[in-house]
PDB file of C-alpha atoms in Angstrom:
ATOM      1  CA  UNK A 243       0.000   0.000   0.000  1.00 45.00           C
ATOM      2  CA  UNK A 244       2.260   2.494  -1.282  1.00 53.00           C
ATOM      3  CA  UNK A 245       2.587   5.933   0.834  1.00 62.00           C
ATOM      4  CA  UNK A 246       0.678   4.597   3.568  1.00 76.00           C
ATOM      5  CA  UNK A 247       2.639   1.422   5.817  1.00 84.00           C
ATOM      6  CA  UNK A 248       0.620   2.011   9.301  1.00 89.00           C
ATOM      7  CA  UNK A 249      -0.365  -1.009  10.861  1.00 91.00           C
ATOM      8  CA  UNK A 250      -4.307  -1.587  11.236  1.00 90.00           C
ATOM      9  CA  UNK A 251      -3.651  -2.489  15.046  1.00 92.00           C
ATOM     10  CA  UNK A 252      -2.122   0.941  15.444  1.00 95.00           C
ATOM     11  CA  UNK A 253      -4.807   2.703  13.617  1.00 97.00           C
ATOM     12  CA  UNK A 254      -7.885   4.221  15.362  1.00 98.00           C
ATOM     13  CA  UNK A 255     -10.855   6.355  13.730  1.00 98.00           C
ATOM     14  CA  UNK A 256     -12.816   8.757  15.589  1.00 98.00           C
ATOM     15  CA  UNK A 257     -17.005   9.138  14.329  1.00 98.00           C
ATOM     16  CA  UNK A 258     -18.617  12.632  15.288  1.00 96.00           C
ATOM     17  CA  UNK A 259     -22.319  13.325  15.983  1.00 92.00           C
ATOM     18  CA  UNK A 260     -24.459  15.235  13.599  1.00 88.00           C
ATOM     19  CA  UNK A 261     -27.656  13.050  12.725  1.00 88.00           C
ATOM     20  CA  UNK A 262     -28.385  11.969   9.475  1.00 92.00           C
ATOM     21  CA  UNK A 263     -25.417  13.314   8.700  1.00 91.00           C
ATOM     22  CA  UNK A 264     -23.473  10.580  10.129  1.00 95.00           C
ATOM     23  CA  UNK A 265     -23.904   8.491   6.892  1.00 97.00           C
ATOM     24  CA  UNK A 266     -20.895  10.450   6.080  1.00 98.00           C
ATOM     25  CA  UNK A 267     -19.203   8.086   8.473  1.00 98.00           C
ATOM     26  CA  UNK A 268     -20.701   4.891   6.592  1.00 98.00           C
ATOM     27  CA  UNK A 269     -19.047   6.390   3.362  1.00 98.00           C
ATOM     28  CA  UNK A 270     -15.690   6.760   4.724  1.00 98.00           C
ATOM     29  CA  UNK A 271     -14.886   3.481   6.163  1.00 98.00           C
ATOM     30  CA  UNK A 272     -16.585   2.053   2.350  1.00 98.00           C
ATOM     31  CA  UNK A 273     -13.061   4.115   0.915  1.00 98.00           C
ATOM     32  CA  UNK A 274     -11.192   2.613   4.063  1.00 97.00           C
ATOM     33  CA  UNK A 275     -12.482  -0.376   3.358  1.00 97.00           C
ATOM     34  CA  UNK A 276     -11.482  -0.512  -0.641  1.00 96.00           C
ATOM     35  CA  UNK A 277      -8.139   0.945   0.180  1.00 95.00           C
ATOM     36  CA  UNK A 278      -7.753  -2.291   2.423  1.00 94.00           C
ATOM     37  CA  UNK A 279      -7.327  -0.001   5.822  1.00 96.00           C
ATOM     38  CA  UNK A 280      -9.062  -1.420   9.084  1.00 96.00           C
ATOM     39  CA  UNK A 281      -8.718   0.879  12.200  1.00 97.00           C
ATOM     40  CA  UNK A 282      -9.267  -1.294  15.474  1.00 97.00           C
ATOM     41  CA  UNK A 283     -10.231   1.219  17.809  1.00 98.00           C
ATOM     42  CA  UNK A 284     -13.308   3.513  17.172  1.00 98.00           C
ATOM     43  CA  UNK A 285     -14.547   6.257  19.527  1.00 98.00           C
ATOM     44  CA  UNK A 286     -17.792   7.595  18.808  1.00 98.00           C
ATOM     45  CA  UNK A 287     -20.645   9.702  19.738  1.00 96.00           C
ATOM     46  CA  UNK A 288     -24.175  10.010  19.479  1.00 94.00           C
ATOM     47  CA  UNK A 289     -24.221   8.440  15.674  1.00 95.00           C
ATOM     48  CA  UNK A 290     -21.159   8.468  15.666  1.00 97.00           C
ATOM     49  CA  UNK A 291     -21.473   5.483  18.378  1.00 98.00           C
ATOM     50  CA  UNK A 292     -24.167   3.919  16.189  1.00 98.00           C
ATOM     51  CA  UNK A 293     -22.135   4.098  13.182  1.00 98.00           C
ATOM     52  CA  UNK A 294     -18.583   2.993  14.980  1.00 98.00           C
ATOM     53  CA  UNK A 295     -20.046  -0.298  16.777  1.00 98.00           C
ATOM     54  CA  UNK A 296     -22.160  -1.349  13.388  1.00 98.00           C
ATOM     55  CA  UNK A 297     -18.428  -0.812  12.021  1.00 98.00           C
ATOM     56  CA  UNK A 298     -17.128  -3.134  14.733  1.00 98.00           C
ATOM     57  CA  UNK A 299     -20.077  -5.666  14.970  1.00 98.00           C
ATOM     58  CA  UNK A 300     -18.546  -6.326  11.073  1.00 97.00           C
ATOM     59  CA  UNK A 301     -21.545  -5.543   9.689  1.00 98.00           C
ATOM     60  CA  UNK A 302     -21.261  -4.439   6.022  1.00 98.00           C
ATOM     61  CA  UNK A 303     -21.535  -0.654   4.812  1.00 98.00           C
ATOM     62  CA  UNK A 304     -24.925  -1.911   3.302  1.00 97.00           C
ATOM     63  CA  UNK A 305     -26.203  -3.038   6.380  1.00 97.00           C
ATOM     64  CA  UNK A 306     -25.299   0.079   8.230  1.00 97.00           C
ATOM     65  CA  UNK A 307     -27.114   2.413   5.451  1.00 97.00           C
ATOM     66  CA  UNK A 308     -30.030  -0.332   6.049  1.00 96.00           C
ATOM     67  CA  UNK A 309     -30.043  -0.290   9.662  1.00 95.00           C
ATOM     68  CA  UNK A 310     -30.588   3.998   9.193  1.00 95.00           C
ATOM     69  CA  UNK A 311     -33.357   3.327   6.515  1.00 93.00           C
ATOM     70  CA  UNK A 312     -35.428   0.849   8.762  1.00 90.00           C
ATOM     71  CA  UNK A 313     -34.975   2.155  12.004  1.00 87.00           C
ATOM     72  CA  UNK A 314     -37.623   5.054  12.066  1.00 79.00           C
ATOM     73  CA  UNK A 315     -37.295   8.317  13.454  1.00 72.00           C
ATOM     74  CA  UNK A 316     -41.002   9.504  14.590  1.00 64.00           C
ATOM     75  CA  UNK A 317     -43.661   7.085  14.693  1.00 61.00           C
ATOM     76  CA  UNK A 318     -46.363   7.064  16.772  1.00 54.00           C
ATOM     77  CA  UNK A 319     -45.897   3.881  19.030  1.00 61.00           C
ATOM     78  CA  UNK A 320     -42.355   5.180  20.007  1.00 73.00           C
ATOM     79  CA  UNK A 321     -43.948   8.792  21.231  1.00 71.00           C
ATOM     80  CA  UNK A 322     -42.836   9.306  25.047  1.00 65.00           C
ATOM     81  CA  UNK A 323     -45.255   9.348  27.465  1.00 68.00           C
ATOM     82  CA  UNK A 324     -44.743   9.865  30.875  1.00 69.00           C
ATOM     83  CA  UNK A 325     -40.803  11.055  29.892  1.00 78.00           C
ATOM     84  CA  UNK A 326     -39.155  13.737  29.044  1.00 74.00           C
ATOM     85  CA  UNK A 327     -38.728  13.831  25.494  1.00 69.00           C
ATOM     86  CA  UNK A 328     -41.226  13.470  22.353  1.00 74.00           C
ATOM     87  CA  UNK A 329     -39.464   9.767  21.854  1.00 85.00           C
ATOM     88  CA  UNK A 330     -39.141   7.225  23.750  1.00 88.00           C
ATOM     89  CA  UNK A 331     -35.544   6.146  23.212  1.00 92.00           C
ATOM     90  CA  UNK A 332     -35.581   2.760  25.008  1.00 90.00           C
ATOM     91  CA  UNK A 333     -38.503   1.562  22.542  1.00 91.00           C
ATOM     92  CA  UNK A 334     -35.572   1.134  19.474  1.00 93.00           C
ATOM     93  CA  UNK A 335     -33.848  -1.413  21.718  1.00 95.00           C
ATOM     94  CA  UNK A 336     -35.451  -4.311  20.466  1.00 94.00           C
ATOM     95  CA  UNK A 337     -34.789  -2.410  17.084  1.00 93.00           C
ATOM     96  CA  UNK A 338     -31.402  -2.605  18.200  1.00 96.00           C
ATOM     97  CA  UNK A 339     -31.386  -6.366  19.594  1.00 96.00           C
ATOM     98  CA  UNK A 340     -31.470  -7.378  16.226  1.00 95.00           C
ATOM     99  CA  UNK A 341     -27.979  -5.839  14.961  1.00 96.00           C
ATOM    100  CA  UNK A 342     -26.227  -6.658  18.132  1.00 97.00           C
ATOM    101  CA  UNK A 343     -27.275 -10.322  19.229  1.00 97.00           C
ATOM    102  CA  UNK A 344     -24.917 -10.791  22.227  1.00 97.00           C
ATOM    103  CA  UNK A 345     -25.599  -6.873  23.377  1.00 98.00           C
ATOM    104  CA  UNK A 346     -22.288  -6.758  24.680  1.00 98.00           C
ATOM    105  CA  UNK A 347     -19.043  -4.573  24.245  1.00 98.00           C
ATOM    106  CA  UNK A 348     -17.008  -7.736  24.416  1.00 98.00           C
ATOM    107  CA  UNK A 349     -18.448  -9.546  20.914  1.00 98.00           C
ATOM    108  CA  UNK A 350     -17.340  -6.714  18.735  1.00 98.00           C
ATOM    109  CA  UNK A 351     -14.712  -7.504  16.951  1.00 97.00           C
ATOM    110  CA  UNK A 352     -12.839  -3.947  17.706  1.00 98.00           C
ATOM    111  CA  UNK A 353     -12.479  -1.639  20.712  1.00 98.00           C
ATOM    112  CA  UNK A 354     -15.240   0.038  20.693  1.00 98.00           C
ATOM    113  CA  UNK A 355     -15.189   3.565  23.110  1.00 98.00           C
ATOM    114  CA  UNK A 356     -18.889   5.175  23.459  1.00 98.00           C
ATOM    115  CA  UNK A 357     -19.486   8.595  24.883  1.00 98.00           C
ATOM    116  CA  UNK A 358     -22.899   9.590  26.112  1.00 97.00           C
ATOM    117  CA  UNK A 359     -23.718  12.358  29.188  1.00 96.00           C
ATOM    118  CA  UNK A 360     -24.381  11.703  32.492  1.00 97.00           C
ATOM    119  CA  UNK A 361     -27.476  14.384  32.869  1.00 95.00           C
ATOM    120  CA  UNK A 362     -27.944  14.140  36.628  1.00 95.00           C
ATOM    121  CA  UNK A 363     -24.263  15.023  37.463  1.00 96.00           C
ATOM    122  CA  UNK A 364     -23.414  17.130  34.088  1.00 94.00           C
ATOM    123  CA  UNK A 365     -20.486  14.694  33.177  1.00 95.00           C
ATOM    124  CA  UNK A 366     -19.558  13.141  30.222  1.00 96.00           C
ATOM    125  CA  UNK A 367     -19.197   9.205  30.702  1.00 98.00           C
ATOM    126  CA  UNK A 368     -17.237   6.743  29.097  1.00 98.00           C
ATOM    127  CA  UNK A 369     -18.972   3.340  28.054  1.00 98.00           C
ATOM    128  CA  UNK A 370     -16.460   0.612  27.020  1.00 98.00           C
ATOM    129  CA  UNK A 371     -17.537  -2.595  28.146  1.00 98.00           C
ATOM    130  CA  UNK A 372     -20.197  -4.711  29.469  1.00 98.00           C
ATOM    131  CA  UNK A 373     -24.057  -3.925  28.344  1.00 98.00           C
ATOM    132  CA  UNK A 374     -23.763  -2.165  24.506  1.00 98.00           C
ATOM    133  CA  UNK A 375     -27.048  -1.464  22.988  1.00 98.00           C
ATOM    134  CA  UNK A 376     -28.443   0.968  26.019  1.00 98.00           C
ATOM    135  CA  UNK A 377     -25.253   2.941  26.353  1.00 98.00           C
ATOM    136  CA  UNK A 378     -25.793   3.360  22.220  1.00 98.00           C
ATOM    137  CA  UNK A 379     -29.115   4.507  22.957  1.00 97.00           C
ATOM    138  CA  UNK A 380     -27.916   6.660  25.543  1.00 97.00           C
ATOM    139  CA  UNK A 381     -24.894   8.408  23.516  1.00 97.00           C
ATOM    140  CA  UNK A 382     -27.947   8.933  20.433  1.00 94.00           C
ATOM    141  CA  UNK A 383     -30.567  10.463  22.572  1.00 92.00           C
ATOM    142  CA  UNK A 384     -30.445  13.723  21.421  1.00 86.00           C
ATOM    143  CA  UNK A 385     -32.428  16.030  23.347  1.00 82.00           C
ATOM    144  CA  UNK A 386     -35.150  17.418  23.741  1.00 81.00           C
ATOM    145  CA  UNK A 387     -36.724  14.980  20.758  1.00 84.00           C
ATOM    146  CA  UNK A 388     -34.853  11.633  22.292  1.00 89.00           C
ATOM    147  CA  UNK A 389     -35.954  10.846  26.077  1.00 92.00           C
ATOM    148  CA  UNK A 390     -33.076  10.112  28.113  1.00 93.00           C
ATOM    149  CA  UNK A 391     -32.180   6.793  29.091  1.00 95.00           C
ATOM    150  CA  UNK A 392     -32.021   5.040  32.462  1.00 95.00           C
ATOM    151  CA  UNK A 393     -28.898   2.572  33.547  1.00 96.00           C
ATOM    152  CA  UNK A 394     -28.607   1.668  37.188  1.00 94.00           C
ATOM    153  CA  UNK A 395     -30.369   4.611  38.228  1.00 94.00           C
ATOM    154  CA  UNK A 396     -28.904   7.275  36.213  1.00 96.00           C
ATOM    155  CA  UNK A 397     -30.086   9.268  33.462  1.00 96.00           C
ATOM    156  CA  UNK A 398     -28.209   9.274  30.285  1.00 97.00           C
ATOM    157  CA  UNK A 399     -28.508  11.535  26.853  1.00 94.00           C
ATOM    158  CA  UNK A 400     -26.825  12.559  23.666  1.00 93.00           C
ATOM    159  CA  UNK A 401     -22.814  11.723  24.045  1.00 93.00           C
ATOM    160  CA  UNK A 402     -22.384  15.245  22.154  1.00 90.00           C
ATOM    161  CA  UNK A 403     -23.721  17.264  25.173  1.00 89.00           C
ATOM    162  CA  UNK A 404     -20.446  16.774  26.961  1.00 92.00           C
ATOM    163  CA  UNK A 405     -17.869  15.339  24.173  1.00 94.00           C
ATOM    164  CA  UNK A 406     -19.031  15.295  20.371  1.00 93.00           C
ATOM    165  CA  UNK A 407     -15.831  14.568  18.995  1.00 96.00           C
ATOM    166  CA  UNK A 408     -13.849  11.321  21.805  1.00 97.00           C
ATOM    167  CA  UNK A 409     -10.519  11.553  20.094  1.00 97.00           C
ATOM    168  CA  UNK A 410      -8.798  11.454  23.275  1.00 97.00           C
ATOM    169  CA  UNK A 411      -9.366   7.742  24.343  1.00 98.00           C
ATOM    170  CA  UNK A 412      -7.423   6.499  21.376  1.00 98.00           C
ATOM    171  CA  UNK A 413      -4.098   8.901  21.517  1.00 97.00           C
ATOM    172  CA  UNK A 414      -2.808   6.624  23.937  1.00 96.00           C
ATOM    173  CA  UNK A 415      -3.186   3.893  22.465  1.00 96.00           C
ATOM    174  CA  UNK A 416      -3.202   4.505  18.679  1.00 97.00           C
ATOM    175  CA  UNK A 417      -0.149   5.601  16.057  1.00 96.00           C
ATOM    176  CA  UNK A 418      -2.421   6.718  13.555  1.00 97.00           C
ATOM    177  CA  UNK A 419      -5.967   8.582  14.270  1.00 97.00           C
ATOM    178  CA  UNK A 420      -8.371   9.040  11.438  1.00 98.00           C
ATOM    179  CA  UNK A 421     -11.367  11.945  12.322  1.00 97.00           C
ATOM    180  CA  UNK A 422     -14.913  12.400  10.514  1.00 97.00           C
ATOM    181  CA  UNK A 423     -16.508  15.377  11.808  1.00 95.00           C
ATOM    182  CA  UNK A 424     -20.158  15.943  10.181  1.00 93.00           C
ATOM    183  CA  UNK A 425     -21.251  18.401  13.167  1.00 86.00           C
ATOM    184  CA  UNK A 426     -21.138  21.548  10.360  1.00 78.00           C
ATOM    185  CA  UNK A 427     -21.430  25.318  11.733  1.00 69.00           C
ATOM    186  CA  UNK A 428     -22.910  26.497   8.385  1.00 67.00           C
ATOM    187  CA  UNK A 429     -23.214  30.297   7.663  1.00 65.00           C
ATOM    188  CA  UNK A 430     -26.869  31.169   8.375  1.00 59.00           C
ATOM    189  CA  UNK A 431     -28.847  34.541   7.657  1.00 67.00           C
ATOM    190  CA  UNK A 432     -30.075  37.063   9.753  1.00 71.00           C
ATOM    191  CA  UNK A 433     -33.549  35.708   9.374  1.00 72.00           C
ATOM    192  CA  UNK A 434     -32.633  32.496  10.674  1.00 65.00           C
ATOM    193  CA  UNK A 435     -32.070  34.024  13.958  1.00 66.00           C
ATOM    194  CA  UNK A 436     -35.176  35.525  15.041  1.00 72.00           C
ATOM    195  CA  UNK A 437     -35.922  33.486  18.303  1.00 69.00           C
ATOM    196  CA  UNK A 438     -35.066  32.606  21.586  1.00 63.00           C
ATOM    197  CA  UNK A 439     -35.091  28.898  20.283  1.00 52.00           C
ATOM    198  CA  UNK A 440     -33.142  29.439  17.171  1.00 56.00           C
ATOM    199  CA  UNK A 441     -30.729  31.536  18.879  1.00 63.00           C
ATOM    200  CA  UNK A 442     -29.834  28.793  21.638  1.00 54.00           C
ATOM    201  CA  UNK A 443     -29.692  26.102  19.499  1.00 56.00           C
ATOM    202  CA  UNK A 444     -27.012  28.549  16.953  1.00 61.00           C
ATOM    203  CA  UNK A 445     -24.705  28.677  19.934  1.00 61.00           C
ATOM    204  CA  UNK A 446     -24.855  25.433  21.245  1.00 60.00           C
ATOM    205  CA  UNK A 447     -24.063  24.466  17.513  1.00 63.00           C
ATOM    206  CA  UNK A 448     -21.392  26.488  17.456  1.00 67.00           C
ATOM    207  CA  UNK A 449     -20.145  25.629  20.526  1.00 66.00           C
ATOM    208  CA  UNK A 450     -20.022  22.088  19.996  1.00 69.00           C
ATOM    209  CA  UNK A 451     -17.918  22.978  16.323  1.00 72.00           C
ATOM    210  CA  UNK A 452     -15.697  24.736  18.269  1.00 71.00           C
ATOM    211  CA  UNK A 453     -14.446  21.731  20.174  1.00 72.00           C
ATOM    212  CA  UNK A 454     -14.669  19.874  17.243  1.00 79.00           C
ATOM    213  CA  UNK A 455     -12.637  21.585  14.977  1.00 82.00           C
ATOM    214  CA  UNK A 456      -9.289  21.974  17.713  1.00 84.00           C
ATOM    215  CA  UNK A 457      -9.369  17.922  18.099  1.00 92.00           C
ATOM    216  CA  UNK A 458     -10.194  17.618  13.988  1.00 92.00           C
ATOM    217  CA  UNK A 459      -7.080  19.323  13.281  1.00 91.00           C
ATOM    218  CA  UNK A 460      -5.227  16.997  15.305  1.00 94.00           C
ATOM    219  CA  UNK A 461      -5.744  14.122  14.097  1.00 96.00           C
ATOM    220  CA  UNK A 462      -3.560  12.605  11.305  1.00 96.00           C
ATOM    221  CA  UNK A 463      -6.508  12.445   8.543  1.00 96.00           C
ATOM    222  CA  UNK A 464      -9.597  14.223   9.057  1.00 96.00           C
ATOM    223  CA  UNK A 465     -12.961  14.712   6.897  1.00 96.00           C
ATOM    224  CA  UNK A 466     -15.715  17.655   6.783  1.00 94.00           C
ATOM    225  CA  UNK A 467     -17.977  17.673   4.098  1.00 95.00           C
ATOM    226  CA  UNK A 468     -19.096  21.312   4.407  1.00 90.00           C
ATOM    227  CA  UNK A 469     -21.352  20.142   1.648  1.00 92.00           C
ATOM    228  CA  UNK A 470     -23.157  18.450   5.022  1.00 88.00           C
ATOM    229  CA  UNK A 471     -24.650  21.448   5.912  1.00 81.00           C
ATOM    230  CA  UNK A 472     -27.519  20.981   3.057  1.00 82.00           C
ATOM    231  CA  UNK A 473     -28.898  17.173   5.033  1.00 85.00           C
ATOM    232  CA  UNK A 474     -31.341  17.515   7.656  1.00 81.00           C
ATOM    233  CA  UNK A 475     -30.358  16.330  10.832  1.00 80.00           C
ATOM    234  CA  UNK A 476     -33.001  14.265  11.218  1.00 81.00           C
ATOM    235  CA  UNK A 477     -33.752  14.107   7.716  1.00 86.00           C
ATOM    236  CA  UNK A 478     -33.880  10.824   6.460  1.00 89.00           C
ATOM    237  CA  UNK A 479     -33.850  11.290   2.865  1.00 92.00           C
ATOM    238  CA  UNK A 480     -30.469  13.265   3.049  1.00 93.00           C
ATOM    239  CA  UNK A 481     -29.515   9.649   3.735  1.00 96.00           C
ATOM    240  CA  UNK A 482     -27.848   8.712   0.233  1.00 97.00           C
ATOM    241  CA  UNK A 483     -26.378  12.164  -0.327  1.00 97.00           C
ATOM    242  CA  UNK A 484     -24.385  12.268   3.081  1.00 96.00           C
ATOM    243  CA  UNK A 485     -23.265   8.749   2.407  1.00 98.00           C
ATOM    244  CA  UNK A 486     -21.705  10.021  -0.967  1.00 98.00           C
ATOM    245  CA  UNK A 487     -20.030  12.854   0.796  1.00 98.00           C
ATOM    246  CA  UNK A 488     -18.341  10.901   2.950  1.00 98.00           C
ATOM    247  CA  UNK A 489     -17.158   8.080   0.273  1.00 98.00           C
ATOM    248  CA  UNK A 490     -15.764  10.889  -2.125  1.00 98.00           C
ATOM    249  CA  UNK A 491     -14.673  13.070   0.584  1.00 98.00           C
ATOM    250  CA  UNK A 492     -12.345   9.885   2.225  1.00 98.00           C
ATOM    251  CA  UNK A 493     -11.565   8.726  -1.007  1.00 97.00           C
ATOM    252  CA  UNK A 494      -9.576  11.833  -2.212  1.00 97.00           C
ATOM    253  CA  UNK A 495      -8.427  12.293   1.375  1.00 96.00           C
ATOM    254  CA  UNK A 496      -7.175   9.029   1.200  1.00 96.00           C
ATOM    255  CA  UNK A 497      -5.957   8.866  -2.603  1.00 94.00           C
ATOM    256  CA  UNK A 498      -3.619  12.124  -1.521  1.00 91.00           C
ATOM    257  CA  UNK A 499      -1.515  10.116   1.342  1.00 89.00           C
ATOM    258  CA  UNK A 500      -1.544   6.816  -0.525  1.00 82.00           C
ATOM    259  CA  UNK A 501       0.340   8.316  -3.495  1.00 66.00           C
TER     260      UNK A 501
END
């Protein structure tokens, strides 16, 4: 593999949140995948998470773009009631059950790092082993749509809260780090700021960005489709298009150090 002799034991790849925008993700590790490169340590968040343990369960790019295209978003059996939240997250888990059979960290065949917040103490917590599917659940409950969800007594939501972009549980451990961000700050218009609503949710956006973009530029190969900023983020039929960003973005990324 000329211009590129990194072991795939020594590689990790880091898998932002973002939504539906985290097909992105699915499209990269297809050009990983073709250029014969197999990171062994993922840290994700939110779908990040979702993406990086399909990725380590060995399921097949297809099946990850299927698991997004079956797995619905609002329907009204899964509506919360009696929770915060207009979902109820922990309905998907049979959803879930039927991706990841064993439900456990410890049948994946890579490390697998998952990053979801702990909302009663305002800390970001670090799932690794043991139970999988409700600590994937947890890091994707993006609030307030997604209620949170309960393990051992605590309440867990979105992984991006706290951490949106876990590179730093693989520098120890990895030579090479690989980062997709699809979290996009895109440029909006003054219109698009005319509430209390849309003006929280611009910050926290841009917040989050922020501390994605200082780790992004760390790592040794990084994607951002800014093209990203046209899908939804809960937008299922920006499905395909984010997929293709991702695939073309990591293939000339990839092309450019393989050379």
């Amino acid at each position: 593999m000329k211009g590129f002799s990194v072991p795939n034991d020594k590689i990790g790849l880091v898998l932002s949140g973002g939504g539906i925008r985290g097909m992105a993700h699915i499209g990269l590790i297809k050009a990983l995948q073709e250029r014969n490169i197999e990171p062994t340590q993922i840290a994700g968040s939110s779908v990040g998470a979702l993406v990086g343990a399909l990725y380590a369960n060995g399921n097949s790019t297809d099946d990850m773009l299927n698991f997004f295209k079956e797995t619905p978003i609002f329907q009204y059996s899964f509506f919360a009631i009696g929770k915060p939240g207009l979902i109820d997250t922990a309905k998907y888990y049979p959803l879930f059950k039927k991706y990841f059979v064993q439900d456990s960290f410890e049948a994946l065949s890579k490390k697998m790092y998952v990053v979801a917040t702990d909302l009663l103490k305002g800390e970001e917590v670090l799932f690794a082993s043991g139970e999988l599917i409700y600590p994937l659940l947890a890091s994707a409950a993006l609030t307030p749509v997604f209620s949170p969800i309960e393990i051992n007594k605590t309440l867990y939501a979105d992984g991006g809260i706290m951490n949106n972009f876990p590179k730093e549980y693989l520098d120890d451990t990895c030579d090479y780090i690989i980062g997709s961000n699809v979290s996009i700050a895109e440029e909006l218009k003054k219109k698009d700021l005319n509430n209390v609503l849309q003006l929280a949710g611009r910050v926290t956006g841009l917040m989050i960005y922020a501390s994605n973009k200082e780790k992004l530029s760390q790592c040794n190969l990084s994607i951002e489709p800014k093209e990203l900023e046209a899908v939804g983020m809960l937008d299922k039929k920006g499905i395909k298009k984010a997929y293709t960003l991702g695939y073309d973005y990591g293939s000339k990324a990839l092309d450019k150090i393989m050379l």
